[in-house]
JSON list of C-alpha atoms in Angstrom, two decimals:
[
{"chain": "A", "resi": 971, "resn": "GLU", "atom": "CA", "xyz": [-142.76, 43.68, 7.20]},
{"chain": "A", "resi": 972, "resn": "THR", "atom": "CA", "xyz": [-141.35, 42.39, 3.90]},
{"chain": "A", "resi": 973, "resn": "GLY", "atom": "CA", "xyz": [-138.36, 44.28, 2.56]},
{"chain": "A", "resi": 974, "resn": "VAL", "atom": "CA", "xyz": [-137.45, 45.12, -1.02]},
{"chain": "A", "resi": 975, "resn": "THR", "atom": "CA", "xyz": [-136.57, 42.06, -3.08]},
{"chain": "A", "resi": 976, "resn": "GLN", "atom": "CA", "xyz": [-134.91, 41.98, -6.48]},
{"chain": "A", "resi": 977, "resn": "SER", "atom": "CA", "xyz": [-134.44, 39.26, -9.06]},
{"chain": "A", "resi": 978, "resn": "PRO", "atom": "CA", "xyz": [-132.29, 37.85, -10.42]},
{"chain": "A", "resi": 979, "resn": "THR", "atom": "CA", "xyz": [-129.28, 38.48, -8.18]},
{"chain": "A", "resi": 980, "resn": "HIS", "atom": "CA", "xyz": [-126.79, 38.02, -11.01]},
{"chain": "A", "resi": 981, "resn": "LEU", "atom": "CA", "xyz": [-127.12, 38.12, -14.77]},
{"chain": "A", "resi": 982, "resn": "ILE", "atom": "CA", "xyz": [-124.75, 37.84, -17.72]},
{"chain": "A", "resi": 983, "resn": "LYS", "atom": "CA", "xyz": [-125.80, 39.21, -21.09]},
{"chain": "A", "resi": 984, "resn": "THR", "atom": "CA", "xyz": [-124.18, 39.87, -24.44]},
{"chain": "A", "resi": 985, "resn": "ARG", "atom": "CA", "xyz": [-123.85, 43.29, -25.99]},
{"chain": "A", "resi": 986, "resn": "GLY", "atom": "CA", "xyz": [-126.95, 44.15, -28.02]},
{"chain": "A", "resi": 987, "resn": "GLN", "atom": "CA", "xyz": [-129.30, 41.94, -26.02]},
{"chain": "A", "resi": 988, "resn": "GLN", "atom": "CA", "xyz": [-132.21, 43.08, -23.89]},
{"chain": "A", "resi": 989, "resn": "VAL", "atom": "CA", "xyz": [-132.67, 42.51, -20.16]},
{"chain": "A", "resi": 990, "resn": "THR", "atom": "CA", "xyz": [-135.53, 42.76, -17.66]},
{"chain": "A", "resi": 991, "resn": "LEU", "atom": "CA", "xyz": [-134.88, 43.20, -13.95]},
{"chain": "A", "resi": 992, "resn": "ARG", "atom": "CA", "xyz": [-137.62, 42.81, -11.34]},
{"chain": "A", "resi": 993, "resn": "CYS", "atom": "CA", "xyz": [-138.35, 44.41, -8.00]},
{"chain": "A", "resi": 994, "resn": "SER", "atom": "CA", "xyz": [-140.93, 43.86, -5.29]},
{"chain": "A", "resi": 995, "resn": "SER", "atom": "CA", "xyz": [-141.37, 46.91, -3.10]},
{"chain": "A", "resi": 996, "resn": "GLN", "atom": "CA", "xyz": [-141.54, 46.88, 0.67]},
{"chain": "A", "resi": 997, "resn": "SER", "atom": "CA", "xyz": [-145.05, 46.26, 1.94]},
{"chain": "A", "resi": 998, "resn": "GLY", "atom": "CA", "xyz": [-146.96, 49.51, 2.37]},
{"chain": "A", "resi": 999, "resn": "HIS", "atom": "CA", "xyz": [-144.76, 51.44, -0.08]},
{"chain": "A", "resi": 1000, "resn": "ASN", "atom": "CA", "xyz": [-146.19, 53.00, -3.24]},
{"chain": "A", "resi": 1001, "resn": "THR", "atom": "CA", "xyz": [-143.16, 54.47, -5.00]},
{"chain": "A", "resi": 1002, "resn": "VAL", "atom": "CA", "xyz": [-140.29, 52.65, -6.69]},
{"chain": "A", "resi": 1003, "resn": "SER", "atom": "CA", "xyz": [-136.98, 54.11, -7.83]},
{"chain": "A", "resi": 1004, "resn": "TRP", "atom": "CA", "xyz": [-134.20, 52.49, -9.83]},
{"chain": "A", "resi": 1005, "resn": "TYR", "atom": "CA", "xyz": [-130.51, 53.24, -9.53]},
{"chain": "A", "resi": 1006, "resn": "GLN", "atom": "CA", "xyz": [-127.41, 52.15, -11.40]},
{"chain": "A", "resi": 1007, "resn": "GLN", "atom": "CA", "xyz": [-124.21, 51.74, -9.43]},
{"chain": "A", "resi": 1008, "resn": "ALA", "atom": "CA", "xyz": [-120.92, 51.27, -11.23]},
{"chain": "A", "resi": 1009, "resn": "LEU", "atom": "CA", "xyz": [-118.00, 49.80, -9.34]},
{"chain": "A", "resi": 1010, "resn": "GLY", "atom": "CA", "xyz": [-116.56, 52.28, -6.86]},
{"chain": "A", "resi": 1011, "resn": "GLN", "atom": "CA", "xyz": [-119.23, 54.90, -7.52]},
{"chain": "A", "resi": 1012, "resn": "GLY", "atom": "CA", "xyz": [-122.33, 56.07, -5.73]},
{"chain": "A", "resi": 1013, "resn": "PRO", "atom": "CA", "xyz": [-125.74, 55.02, -7.04]},
{"chain": "A", "resi": 1014, "resn": "GLN", "atom": "CA", "xyz": [-127.00, 57.05, -10.01]},
{"chain": "A", "resi": 1015, "resn": "PHE", "atom": "CA", "xyz": [-130.71, 57.78, -10.29]},
{"chain": "A", "resi": 1016, "resn": "ILE", "atom": "CA", "xyz": [-132.39, 56.22, -13.35]},
{"chain": "A", "resi": 1017, "resn": "PHE", "atom": "CA", "xyz": [-136.10, 56.92, -12.80]},
{"chain": "A", "resi": 1018, "resn": "GLN", "atom": "CA", "xyz": [-138.93, 56.73, -10.31]},
{"chain": "A", "resi": 1019, "resn": "TYR", "atom": "CA", "xyz": [-142.45, 55.30, -10.64]},
{"chain": "A", "resi": 1020, "resn": "TYR", "atom": "CA", "xyz": [-145.53, 56.36, -8.75]},
{"chain": "A", "resi": 1021, "resn": "ARG", "atom": "CA", "xyz": [-149.09, 55.29, -9.54]},
{"chain": "A", "resi": 1022, "resn": "GLU", "atom": "CA", "xyz": [-147.77, 53.24, -12.44]},
{"chain": "A", "resi": 1023, "resn": "GLU", "atom": "CA", "xyz": [-146.31, 56.29, -14.19]},
{"chain": "A", "resi": 1024, "resn": "GLU", "atom": "CA", "xyz": [-142.77, 57.57, -14.53]},
{"chain": "A", "resi": 1025, "resn": "ASN", "atom": "CA", "xyz": [-142.40, 60.40, -12.06]},
{"chain": "A", "resi": 1026, "resn": "GLY", "atom": "CA", "xyz": [-138.91, 61.62, -12.77]},
{"chain": "A", "resi": 1027, "resn": "ARG", "atom": "CA", "xyz": [-135.88, 60.55, -14.75]},
{"chain": "A", "resi": 1028, "resn": "GLY", "atom": "CA", "xyz": [-132.14, 60.90, -14.47]},
{"chain": "A", "resi": 1029, "resn": "ASN", "atom": "CA", "xyz": [-129.63, 61.25, -17.28]},
{"chain": "A", "resi": 1030, "resn": "PHE", "atom": "CA", "xyz": [-130.25, 57.87, -18.91]},
{"chain": "A", "resi": 1031, "resn": "PRO", "atom": "CA", "xyz": [-131.18, 57.19, -22.57]},
{"chain": "A", "resi": 1032, "resn": "PRO", "atom": "CA", "xyz": [-134.63, 55.96, -23.65]},
{"chain": "A", "resi": 1033, "resn": "ARG", "atom": "CA", "xyz": [-133.39, 52.40, -24.00]},
{"chain": "A", "resi": 1034, "resn": "PHE", "atom": "CA", "xyz": [-133.75, 52.31, -20.21]},
{"chain": "A", "resi": 1035, "resn": "SER", "atom": "CA", "xyz": [-137.46, 51.93, -19.51]},
{"chain": "A", "resi": 1036, "resn": "GLY", "atom": "CA", "xyz": [-139.62, 50.71, -16.71]},
{"chain": "A", "resi": 1037, "resn": "LEU", "atom": "CA", "xyz": [-143.00, 49.64, -15.48]},
{"chain": "A", "resi": 1038, "resn": "GLN", "atom": "CA", "xyz": [-144.83, 49.73, -12.20]},
{"chain": "A", "resi": 1039, "resn": "PHE", "atom": "CA", "xyz": [-147.68, 47.33, -11.57]},
{"chain": "A", "resi": 1040, "resn": "PRO", "atom": "CA", "xyz": [-150.86, 47.78, -9.48]},
{"chain": "A", "resi": 1041, "resn": "ASN", "atom": "CA", "xyz": [-149.23, 45.87, -6.61]},
{"chain": "A", "resi": 1042, "resn": "TYR", "atom": "CA", "xyz": [-146.38, 48.45, -6.73]},
{"chain": "A", "resi": 1043, "resn": "SER", "atom": "CA", "xyz": [-143.82, 45.96, -7.99]},
{"chain": "A", "resi": 1044, "resn": "SER", "atom": "CA", "xyz": [-141.65, 47.18, -10.84]},
{"chain": "A", "resi": 1045, "resn": "GLU", "atom": "CA", "xyz": [-139.50, 46.17, -13.79]},
{"chain": "A", "resi": 1046, "resn": "LEU", "atom": "CA", "xyz": [-136.47, 47.81, -15.33]},
{"chain": "A", "resi": 1047, "resn": "ASN", "atom": "CA", "xyz": [-135.90, 47.05, -19.01]},
{"chain": "A", "resi": 1048, "resn": "VAL", "atom": "CA", "xyz": [-132.70, 47.82, -20.85]},
{"chain": "A", "resi": 1049, "resn": "ASN", "atom": "CA", "xyz": [-132.53, 47.40, -24.63]},
{"chain": "A", "resi": 1050, "resn": "ALA", "atom": "CA", "xyz": [-129.49, 47.18, -26.87]},
{"chain": "A", "resi": 1051, "resn": "LEU", "atom": "CA", "xyz": [-127.13, 46.47, -24.00]},
{"chain": "A", "resi": 1052, "resn": "GLU", "atom": "CA", "xyz": [-123.72, 48.11, -24.03]},
{"chain": "A", "resi": 1053, "resn": "LEU", "atom": "CA", "xyz": [-120.59, 47.10, -22.17]},
{"chain": "A", "resi": 1054, "resn": "ASP", "atom": "CA", "xyz": [-120.90, 50.20, -19.96]},
{"chain": "A", "resi": 1055, "resn": "ASP", "atom": "CA", "xyz": [-124.27, 48.97, -18.73]},
{"chain": "A", "resi": 1056, "resn": "SER", "atom": "CA", "xyz": [-122.40, 46.48, -16.55]},
{"chain": "A", "resi": 1057, "resn": "ALA", "atom": "CA", "xyz": [-123.26, 47.55, -13.01]},
{"chain": "A", "resi": 1058, "resn": "LEU", "atom": "CA", "xyz": [-125.25, 46.83, -9.88]},
{"chain": "A", "resi": 1059, "resn": "TYR", "atom": "CA", "xyz": [-128.88, 47.82, -10.44]},
{"chain": "A", "resi": 1060, "resn": "LEU", "atom": "CA", "xyz": [-130.68, 48.84, -7.29]},
{"chain": "A", "resi": 1061, "resn": "CYS", "atom": "CA", "xyz": [-134.37, 49.15, -6.66]},
{"chain": "A", "resi": 1062, "resn": "ALA", "atom": "CA", "xyz": [-135.68, 51.25, -3.78]},
{"chain": "A", "resi": 1063, "resn": "SER", "atom": "CA", "xyz": [-139.18, 51.81, -2.48]},
{"chain": "A", "resi": 1064, "resn": "SER", "atom": "CA", "xyz": [-140.69, 54.54, -0.36]},
{"chain": "A", "resi": 1065, "resn": "LEU", "atom": "CA", "xyz": [-144.05, 55.84, 0.75]},
{"chain": "A", "resi": 1066, "resn": "ARG", "atom": "CA", "xyz": [-145.01, 58.97, -1.07]},
{"chain": "A", "resi": 1067, "resn": "GLY", "atom": "CA", "xyz": [-147.19, 61.17, 1.09]},
{"chain": "A", "resi": 1068, "resn": "ALA", "atom": "CA", "xyz": [-145.47, 60.19, 4.31]},
{"chain": "A", "resi": 1069, "resn": "PRO", "atom": "CA", "xyz": [-143.30, 62.98, 5.68]},
{"chain": "A", "resi": 1070, "resn": "ASN", "atom": "CA", "xyz": [-139.66, 62.36, 4.85]},
{"chain": "A", "resi": 1071, "resn": "SER", "atom": "CA", "xyz": [-140.07, 58.71, 4.02]},
{"chain": "A", "resi": 1072, "resn": "PRO", "atom": "CA", "xyz": [-136.55, 57.41, 3.36]},
{"chain": "A", "resi": 1073, "resn": "LEU", "atom": "CA", "xyz": [-135.70, 55.03, 0.54]},
{"chain": "A", "resi": 1074, "resn": "HIS", "atom": "CA", "xyz": [-135.48, 51.34, 1.35]},
{"chain": "A", "resi": 1075, "resn": "PHE", "atom": "CA", "xyz": [-133.18, 49.48, -1.03]},
{"chain": "A", "resi": 1076, "resn": "GLY", "atom": "CA", "xyz": [-132.99, 45.92, -2.23]},
{"chain": "A", "resi": 1077, "resn": "ASN", "atom": "CA", "xyz": [-129.62, 44.19, -2.59]},
{"chain": "A", "resi": 1078, "resn": "GLY", "atom": "CA", "xyz": [-129.58, 44.70, -6.32]},
{"chain": "A", "resi": 1079, "resn": "THR", "atom": "CA", "xyz": [-129.02, 42.75, -9.51]},
{"chain": "A", "resi": 1080, "resn": "ARG", "atom": "CA", "xyz": [-125.44, 42.46, -10.71]},
{"chain": "A", "resi": 1081, "resn": "LEU", "atom": "CA", "xyz": [-125.53, 42.76, -14.50]},
{"chain": "A", "resi": 1082, "resn": "THR", "atom": "CA", "xyz": [-122.48, 41.86, -16.56]},
{"chain": "A", "resi": 1083, "resn": "VAL", "atom": "CA", "xyz": [-122.48, 42.66, -20.27]},
{"chain": "A", "resi": 1084, "resn": "THR", "atom": "CA", "xyz": [-119.86, 40.89, -22.37]},
{"chain": "B", "resi": 970, "resn": "LEU", "atom": "CA", "xyz": [-130.96, 69.77, -4.83]},
{"chain": "B", "resi": 971, "resn": "ALA", "atom": "CA", "xyz": [-128.18, 70.68, -2.46]},
{"chain": "B", "resi": 972, "resn": "LYS", "atom": "CA", "xyz": [-124.79, 69.23, -3.28]},
{"chain": "B", "resi": 973, "resn": "THR", "atom": "CA", "xyz": [-122.95, 67.40, -0.53]},
{"chain": "B", "resi": 974, "resn": "THR", "atom": "CA", "xyz": [-119.24, 67.03, 0.16]},
{"chain": "B", "resi": 975, "resn": "GLN", "atom": "CA", "xyz": [-117.78, 64.27, 2.33]},
{"chain": "B", "resi": 976, "resn": "PRO", "atom": "CA", "xyz": [-114.26, 62.96, 2.98]},
{"chain": "B", "resi": 977, "resn": "ILE", "atom": "CA", "xyz": [-113.38, 60.21, 0.56]},
{"chain": "B", "resi": 978, "resn": "SER", "atom": "CA", "xyz": [-112.10, 57.82, 3.20]},
{"chain": "B", "resi": 979, "resn": "MET", "atom": "CA", "xyz": [-111.44, 57.41, 6.92]},
{"chain": "B", "resi": 980, "resn": "ASP", "atom": "CA", "xyz": [-109.70, 54.81, 9.07]},
{"chain": "B", "resi": 981, "resn": "SER", "atom": "CA", "xyz": [-110.54, 54.03, 12.67]},
{"chain": "B", "resi": 982, "resn": "TYR", "atom": "CA", "xyz": [-109.88, 51.36, 15.29]},
{"chain": "B", "resi": 983, "resn": "GLU", "atom": "CA", "xyz": [-112.37, 49.11, 16.95]},
{"chain": "B", "resi": 984, "resn": "GLY", "atom": "CA", "xyz": [-114.05, 50.66, 19.97]},
{"chain": "B", "resi": 985, "resn": "GLN", "atom": "CA", "xyz": [-113.47, 54.24, 18.89]},
{"chain": "B", "resi": 986, "resn": "GLU", "atom": "CA", "xyz": [-116.11, 56.82, 18.10]},
{"chain": "B", "resi": 987, "resn": "VAL", "atom": "CA", "xyz": [-116.17, 57.84, 14.45]},
{"chain": "B", "resi": 988, "resn": "ASN", "atom": "CA", "xyz": [-117.48, 61.17, 13.23]},
{"chain": "B", "resi": 989, "resn": "ILE", "atom": "CA", "xyz": [-118.11, 61.73, 9.51]},
{"chain": "B", "resi": 990, "resn": "THR", "atom": "CA", "xyz": [-118.90, 65.28, 8.49]},
{"chain": "B", "resi": 991, "resn": "CYS", "atom": "CA", "xyz": [-120.88, 66.27, 5.41]},
{"chain": "B", "resi": 992, "resn": "SER", "atom": "CA", "xyz": [-120.98, 69.80, 3.97]},
{"chain": "B", "resi": 993, "resn": "HIS", "atom": "CA", "xyz": [-124.17, 71.04, 2.30]},
{"chain": "B", "resi": 994, "resn": "ASN", "atom": "CA", "xyz": [-123.85, 74.80, 1.96]},
{"chain": "B", "resi": 995, "resn": "ASN", "atom": "CA", "xyz": [-126.87, 75.21, -0.30]},
{"chain": "B", "resi": 996, "resn": "ILE", "atom": "CA", "xyz": [-129.35, 73.32, 1.85]},
{"chain": "B", "resi": 997, "resn": "ALA", "atom": "CA", "xyz": [-132.91, 74.59, 1.44]},
{"chain": "B", "resi": 998, "resn": "THR", "atom": "CA", "xyz": [-135.42, 75.36, 4.17]},
{"chain": "B", "resi": 999, "resn": "ASN", "atom": "CA", "xyz": [-137.48, 72.23, 3.49]},
{"chain": "B", "resi": 1000, "resn": "ASP", "atom": "CA", "xyz": [-134.52, 69.88, 3.13]},
{"chain": "B", "resi": 1001, "resn": "TYR", "atom": "CA", "xyz": [-133.80, 67.02, 5.48]},
{"chain": "B", "resi": 1002, "resn": "ILE", "atom": "CA", "xyz": [-130.45, 65.28, 5.89]},
{"chain": "B", "resi": 1003, "resn": "THR", "atom": "CA", "xyz": [-130.30, 61.51, 5.52]},
{"chain": "B", "resi": 1004, "resn": "TRP", "atom": "CA", "xyz": [-127.42, 59.06, 5.92]},
{"chain": "B", "resi": 1005, "resn": "TYR", "atom": "CA", "xyz": [-127.07, 55.64, 4.36]},
{"chain": "B", "resi": 1006, "resn": "GLN", "atom": "CA", "xyz": [-124.61, 52.79, 4.91]},
{"chain": "B", "resi": 1007, "resn": "GLN", "atom": "CA", "xyz": [-123.58, 50.41, 2.14]},
{"chain": "B", "resi": 1008, "resn": "PHE", "atom": "CA", "xyz": [-121.67, 47.14, 2.31]},
{"chain": "B", "resi": 1009, "resn": "PRO", "atom": "CA", "xyz": [-120.12, 45.60, -0.82]},
{"chain": "B", "resi": 1010, "resn": "SER", "atom": "CA", "xyz": [-122.66, 43.99, -3.14]},
{"chain": "B", "resi": 1011, "resn": "GLN", "atom": "CA", "xyz": [-125.59, 45.17, -1.04]},
{"chain": "B", "resi": 1012, "resn": "GLY", "atom": "CA", "xyz": [-128.03, 48.03, -1.35]},
{"chain": "B", "resi": 1013, "resn": "PRO", "atom": "CA", "xyz": [-127.64, 51.15, 0.79]},
{"chain": "B", "resi": 1014, "resn": "ARG", "atom": "CA", "xyz": [-129.24, 50.86, 4.21]},
{"chain": "B", "resi": 1015, "resn": "PHE", "atom": "CA", "xyz": [-130.98, 53.81, 5.90]},
{"chain": "B", "resi": 1016, "resn": "ILE", "atom": "CA", "xyz": [-129.18, 54.86, 9.08]},
{"chain": "B", "resi": 1017, "resn": "ILE", "atom": "CA", "xyz": [-130.63, 58.14, 10.30]},
{"chain": "B", "resi": 1018, "resn": "GLN", "atom": "CA", "xyz": [-132.41, 61.29, 9.21]},
{"chain": "B", "resi": 1019, "resn": "GLY", "atom": "CA", "xyz": [-132.70, 64.72, 10.75]},
{"chain": "B", "resi": 1020, "resn": "TYR", "atom": "CA", "xyz": [-133.64, 68.36, 10.21]},
{"chain": "B", "resi": 1021, "resn": "LYS", "atom": "CA", "xyz": [-131.89, 70.28, 12.98]},
{"chain": "B", "resi": 1022, "resn": "THR", "atom": "CA", "xyz": [-130.05, 69.93, 16.30]},
{"chain": "B", "resi": 1023, "resn": "LYS", "atom": "CA", "xyz": [-129.47, 66.30, 17.28]},
{"chain": "B", "resi": 1024, "resn": "VAL", "atom": "CA", "xyz": [-131.11, 63.03, 16.40]},
{"chain": "B", "resi": 1025, "resn": "THR", "atom": "CA", "xyz": [-130.18, 59.72, 18.00]},
{"chain": "B", "resi": 1026, "resn": "ASN", "atom": "CA", "xyz": [-131.25, 56.17, 17.31]},
{"chain": "B", "resi": 1027, "resn": "GLU", "atom": "CA", "xyz": [-129.98, 52.75, 18.27]},
{"chain": "B", "resi": 1028, "resn": "VAL", "atom": "CA", "xyz": [-127.06, 52.81, 15.83]},
{"chain": "B", "resi": 1029, "resn": "ALA", "atom": "CA", "xyz": [-125.97, 56.43, 15.38]},
{"chain": "B", "resi": 1030, "resn": "SER", "atom": "CA", "xyz": [-126.36, 60.09, 16.22]},
{"chain": "B", "resi": 1031, "resn": "LEU", "atom": "CA", "xyz": [-126.72, 62.97, 13.80]},
{"chain": "B", "resi": 1032, "resn": "PHE", "atom": "CA", "xyz": [-125.56, 66.43, 14.79]},
{"chain": "B", "resi": 1033, "resn": "ILE", "atom": "CA", "xyz": [-126.80, 69.43, 12.79]},
{"chain": "B", "resi": 1034, "resn": "PRO", "atom": "CA", "xyz": [-125.64, 72.96, 13.70]},
{"chain": "B", "resi": 1035, "resn": "ALA", "atom": "CA", "xyz": [-128.01, 75.90, 13.71]},
{"chain": "B", "resi": 1036, "resn": "ASP", "atom": "CA", "xyz": [-127.01, 77.08, 10.20]},
{"chain": "B", "resi": 1037, "resn": "ARG", "atom": "CA", "xyz": [-127.59, 73.54, 8.84]},
{"chain": "B", "resi": 1038, "resn": "LYS", "atom": "CA", "xyz": [-124.76, 73.94, 6.33]},
{"chain": "B", "resi": 1039, "resn": "SER", "atom": "CA", "xyz": [-123.11, 70.76, 7.57]},
{"chain": "B", "resi": 1040, "resn": "SER", "atom": "CA", "xyz": [-123.95, 67.65, 9.53]},
{"chain": "B", "resi": 1041, "resn": "THR", "atom": "CA", "xyz": [-121.98, 65.03, 11.40]},
{"chain": "B", "resi": 1042, "resn": "LEU", "atom": "CA", "xyz": [-122.78, 61.35, 11.60]},
{"chain": "B", "resi": 1043, "resn": "SER", "atom": "CA", "xyz": [-121.45, 59.87, 14.82]},
{"chain": "B", "resi": 1044, "resn": "LEU", "atom": "CA", "xyz": [-120.93, 56.12, 15.19]},
{"chain": "B", "resi": 1045, "resn": "PRO", "atom": "CA", "xyz": [-120.18, 55.14, 18.80]},
{"chain": "B", "resi": 1046, "resn": "ARG", "atom": "CA", "xyz": [-117.67, 52.38, 19.52]},
{"chain": "B", "resi": 1047, "resn": "VAL", "atom": "CA", "xyz": [-117.27, 51.07, 15.98]},
{"chain": "B", "resi": 1048, "resn": "SER", "atom": "CA", "xyz": [-116.56, 47.43, 15.24]},
{"chain": "B", "resi": 1049, "resn": "LEU", "atom": "CA", "xyz": [-115.06, 45.69, 12.21]},
{"chain": "B", "resi": 1050, "resn": "SER", "atom": "CA", "xyz": [-118.57, 45.18, 10.85]},
{"chain": "B", "resi": 1051, "resn": "ASP", "atom": "CA", "xyz": [-119.00, 48.95, 10.54]},
{"chain": "B", "resi": 1052, "resn": "THR", "atom": "CA", "xyz": [-116.51, 48.95, 7.65]},
{"chain": "B", "resi": 1053, "resn": "ALA", "atom": "CA", "xyz": [-118.63, 50.29, 4.80]},
{"chain": "B", "resi": 1054, "resn": "VAL", "atom": "CA", "xyz": [-119.33, 53.30, 2.60]},
{"chain": "B", "resi": 1055, "resn": "TYR", "atom": "CA", "xyz": [-121.42, 56.04, 4.19]},
{"chain": "B", "resi": 1056, "resn": "TYR", "atom": "CA", "xyz": [-123.49, 58.43, 2.08]},
{"chain": "B", "resi": 1057, "resn": "CYS", "atom": "CA", "xyz": [-124.94, 61.79, 3.07]},
{"chain": "B", "resi": 1058, "resn": "LEU", "atom": "CA", "xyz": [-128.01, 62.98, 1.16]},
{"chain": "B", "resi": 1059, "resn": "VAL", "atom": "CA", "xyz": [-129.91, 66.23, 1.36]},
{"chain": "B", "resi": 1060, "resn": "GLY", "atom": "CA", "xyz": [-133.39, 66.77, 0.00]},
{"chain": "B", "resi": 1061, "resn": "ASP", "atom": "CA", "xyz": [-137.04, 67.47, 0.56]},
{"chain": "B", "resi": 1062, "resn": "PHE", "atom": "CA", "xyz": [-137.93, 63.79, 0.99]},
{"chain": "B", "resi": 1063, "resn": "PRO", "atom": "CA", "xyz": [-140.21, 62.55, -0.44]},
{"chain": "B", "resi": 1064, "resn": "GLY", "atom": "CA", "xyz": [-140.83, 65.68, -2.48]},
{"chain": "B", "resi": 1065, "resn": "THR", "atom": "CA", "xyz": [-137.38, 65.14, -3.97]},
{"chain": "B", "resi": 1066, "resn": "TYR", "atom": "CA", "xyz": [-138.00, 62.45, -6.53]},
{"chain": "B", "resi": 1067, "resn": "LYS", "atom": "CA", "xyz": [-134.33, 62.16, -7.37]},
{"chain": "B", "resi": 1068, "resn": "TYR", "atom": "CA", "xyz": [-131.92, 61.23, -4.61]},
{"chain": "B", "resi": 1069, "resn": "ILE", "atom": "CA", "xyz": [-128.38, 62.30, -5.50]},
{"chain": "B", "resi": 1070, "resn": "PHE", "atom": "CA", "xyz": [-125.66, 60.14, -4.06]},
{"chain": "B", "resi": 1071, "resn": "GLY", "atom": "CA", "xyz": [-122.08, 61.36, -4.01]},
{"chain": "B", "resi": 1072, "resn": "THR", "atom": "CA", "xyz": [-119.11, 59.01, -3.86]},
{"chain": "B", "resi": 1073, "resn": "GLY", "atom": "CA", "xyz": [-119.56, 58.63, -0.09]},
{"chain": "B", "resi": 1074, "resn": "THR", "atom": "CA", "xyz": [-117.02, 58.10, 2.68]},
{"chain": "B", "resi": 1075, "resn": "ARG", "atom": "CA", "xyz": [-115.24, 54.76, 2.83]},
{"chain": "B", "resi": 1076, "resn": "LEU", "atom": "CA", "xyz": [-114.80, 53.90, 6.49]},
{"chain": "B", "resi": 1077, "resn": "LYS", "atom": "CA", "xyz": [-112.31, 51.19, 7.33]},
{"chain": "B", "resi": 1078, "resn": "VAL", "atom": "CA", "xyz": [-112.31, 49.89, 10.88]},
{"chain": "B", "resi": 1079, "resn": "LEU", "atom": "CA", "xyz": [-109.07, 48.25, 11.95]},
{"chain": "B", "resi": 1080, "resn": "ALA", "atom": "CA", "xyz": [-108.59, 45.68, 14.68]}
]
């Protein structure tokens, strides 16, 4: 069983730039969620994708967008980066339709915006 | 989604049993309780999930009283490697599309 993998592990960007983060879901999972975790805080829900469509969204502006591909992998795109976007970005997969399927997280991408 | 309340931090010594309690007064009938563990610079790791009474796996036990308004994660004989942040979540998984994490409980295990 292959776990959730994210790339890159670390990234440094300049304010105003755009960034794309990638996630491969755990084998057999069909749902991907993205979370932002600032230092010392719990993860904050960004959005979830199921069947290649956004299935729910947290309190994040439209410059945060995503994609899910037919193989269930996913991308998180952030436009017009701001300093406050510096955080650990976590991807998690789960199996929708399975009773109480917990989230399985990757180890995240550490984004630093300067 | 039911809000959860946990202690901000706890200290323990190696070999002791650690119990972390989470309050969730507004838990709904269909909600399950799930606990995650997170080490620095890693994603949260699923520990255990339960609905009522007691659930036990190879790493932890979860105690849920009859009213389900709280739950207790029990870690037997902790070691230094159990130092981490522990999160309690409540929701109708996977019907709940949005998992709400609190600030968690920072457990520090001392030698």
